[in-house]
mmCIF file of C-alpha atoms in Angstrom:
data_model
loop_
_atom_site.group_PDB
_atom_site.id
_atom_site.type_symbol
_atom_site.label_atom_id
_atom_site.label_comp_id
_atom_site.label_asym_id
_atom_site.label_seq_id
_atom_site.Cartn_x
_atom_site.Cartn_y
_atom_site.Cartn_z
ATOM 1 C CA MET M 385 0.000 0.000 0.000
ATOM 2 C CA GLU M 386 1.417 3.337 -1.054
ATOM 3 C CA LEU M 387 0.985 6.213 1.377
ATOM 4 C CA CYS M 388 -0.121 9.563 0.047
ATOM 5 C CA GLU M 389 2.276 12.463 0.464
ATOM 6 C CA GLN M 390 0.607 14.012 3.511
ATOM 7 C CA ALA M 391 0.313 10.664 5.297
ATOM 8 C CA LEU M 392 3.964 9.941 4.587
ATOM 9 C CA LEU M 393 4.988 13.336 5.991
ATOM 10 C CA SER M 394 2.944 12.632 9.110
ATOM 11 C CA ARG M 395 4.613 9.245 9.588
ATOM 12 C CA ILE M 396 8.040 10.897 9.171
ATOM 13 C CA ALA M 397 7.177 13.524 11.809
ATOM 14 C CA GLU M 398 5.871 10.898 14.235
ATOM 15 C CA THR M 399 8.894 8.661 13.795
ATOM 16 C CA ARG M 400 11.324 11.587 14.083
ATOM 17 C CA PHE M 401 9.581 12.610 17.335
ATOM 18 C CA ALA M 402 10.020 9.084 18.722
ATOM 19 C CA CYS M 403 13.722 9.161 17.801
ATOM 20 C CA VAL M 404 14.275 12.525 19.499
ATOM 21 C CA GLU M 405 12.452 11.462 22.668
ATOM 22 C CA LEU M 406 14.307 8.157 22.872
ATOM 23 C CA GLN M 407 17.633 9.916 22.283
ATOM 24 C CA LEU M 408 16.894 12.329 25.130
ATOM 25 C CA TYR M 409 16.040 9.390 27.399
ATOM 26 C CA LEU M 410 19.184 7.538 26.365
ATOM 27 C CA ASP M 411 21.290 10.594 27.230
ATOM 28 C CA THR M 412 20.492 9.893 30.893
ATOM 29 C CA HIS M 413 19.937 6.119 30.687
ATOM 30 C CA PRO M 414 22.601 4.819 28.272
ATOM 31 C CA GLU M 415 22.514 1.328 29.805
ATOM 32 C CA ASP M 416 18.842 0.743 28.899
ATOM 33 C CA ALA M 417 19.090 -1.998 26.256
ATOM 34 C CA ILE M 418 15.364 -1.983 25.459
ATOM 35 C CA ALA M 419 15.332 1.767 24.800
ATOM 36 C CA THR M 420 18.463 1.412 22.672
ATOM 37 C CA ALA M 421 16.806 -1.320 20.607
ATOM 38 C CA ASP M 422 13.667 0.820 20.270
ATOM 39 C CA PHE M 423 15.749 3.807 19.160
ATOM 40 C CA ASN M 424 17.562 1.721 16.553
ATOM 41 C CA CYS M 425 14.251 0.366 15.240
ATOM 42 C CA TYR M 426 12.720 3.848 14.947
ATOM 43 C CA ALA M 427 15.902 5.233 13.380
ATOM 44 C CA ASP M 428 15.777 2.515 10.707
ATOM 45 C CA GLN M 429 12.086 3.239 10.103
ATOM 46 C CA LEU M 430 12.816 6.965 9.790
ATOM 47 C CA HIS M 431 15.586 6.321 7.293
ATOM 48 C CA ASP M 432 13.283 4.117 5.202
ATOM 49 C CA LEU M 433 10.393 6.600 5.357
ATOM 50 C CA MET M 434 12.622 9.494 4.328
ATOM 51 C CA ASN M 435 14.051 7.499 1.435
ATOM 52 C CA THR M 436 10.540 6.560 0.316
ATOM 53 C CA TYR M 437 9.391 10.178 0.469
ATOM 54 C CA GLU M 438 12.429 11.507 -1.394
ATOM 55 C CA THR M 439 12.129 8.863 -4.088
ATOM 56 C CA GLN M 440 8.457 9.672 -4.693
ATOM 57 C CA TYR M 441 8.244 13.418 -4.013
ATOM 58 C CA GLY M 442 11.754 14.919 -3.944
ATOM 59 C CA PRO M 443 14.120 16.053 -1.195
ATOM 60 C CA LEU M 444 12.866 16.880 2.293
ATOM 61 C CA MET M 445 15.673 19.366 2.990
ATOM 62 C CA ASN M 446 17.687 21.726 0.861
ATOM 63 C CA PHE M 447 20.967 20.381 2.267
ATOM 64 C CA GLY M 448 22.338 17.662 4.464
ATOM 65 C CA SER M 449 21.016 14.138 4.409
ATOM 66 C CA SER M 450 19.323 14.163 1.013
ATOM 67 C CA ALA M 451 21.199 12.411 -1.762
ATOM 68 C CA HIS M 452 18.457 12.962 -4.326
ATOM 69 C CA ASN M 453 19.066 15.654 -6.929
ATOM 70 C CA ALA M 454 20.860 18.284 -4.885
ATOM 71 C CA GLY M 455 19.348 21.688 -5.563
ATOM 72 C CA SER M 456 16.075 20.323 -6.910
ATOM 73 C CA TRP M 457 14.225 21.237 -3.719
ATOM 74 C CA VAL M 458 13.375 24.647 -5.196
ATOM 75 C CA ASP M 459 11.292 22.923 -7.872
ATOM 76 C CA GLN M 460 9.170 20.989 -5.362
ATOM 77 C CA LYS M 461 5.910 22.090 -3.761
ATOM 78 C CA TRP M 462 6.317 24.567 -0.923
ATOM 79 C CA PRO M 463 4.824 23.711 2.501
ATOM 80 C CA TRP M 464 1.766 25.905 1.920
ATOM 81 C CA GLN M 465 1.081 24.148 -1.395
ATOM 82 C CA LEU M 466 0.486 20.672 0.084
#
């Protein structure tokens, strides 16, 4: 099942939030193996979701982690055009 663009962006935001929260927890509880496994799982999901989005709709950011068509972000829809 292919997710529509808005649903995919929502999943990316949710997964990124989980990664940030788990990373903050792991800053003070680095020995928690379950939280580390959860973080790694969410990080892998985030990577996959971002790759899926960028393959279908173009880069998410104008620099940094995107390997898809550097500079093409200016040709994509702007946030208010979604």
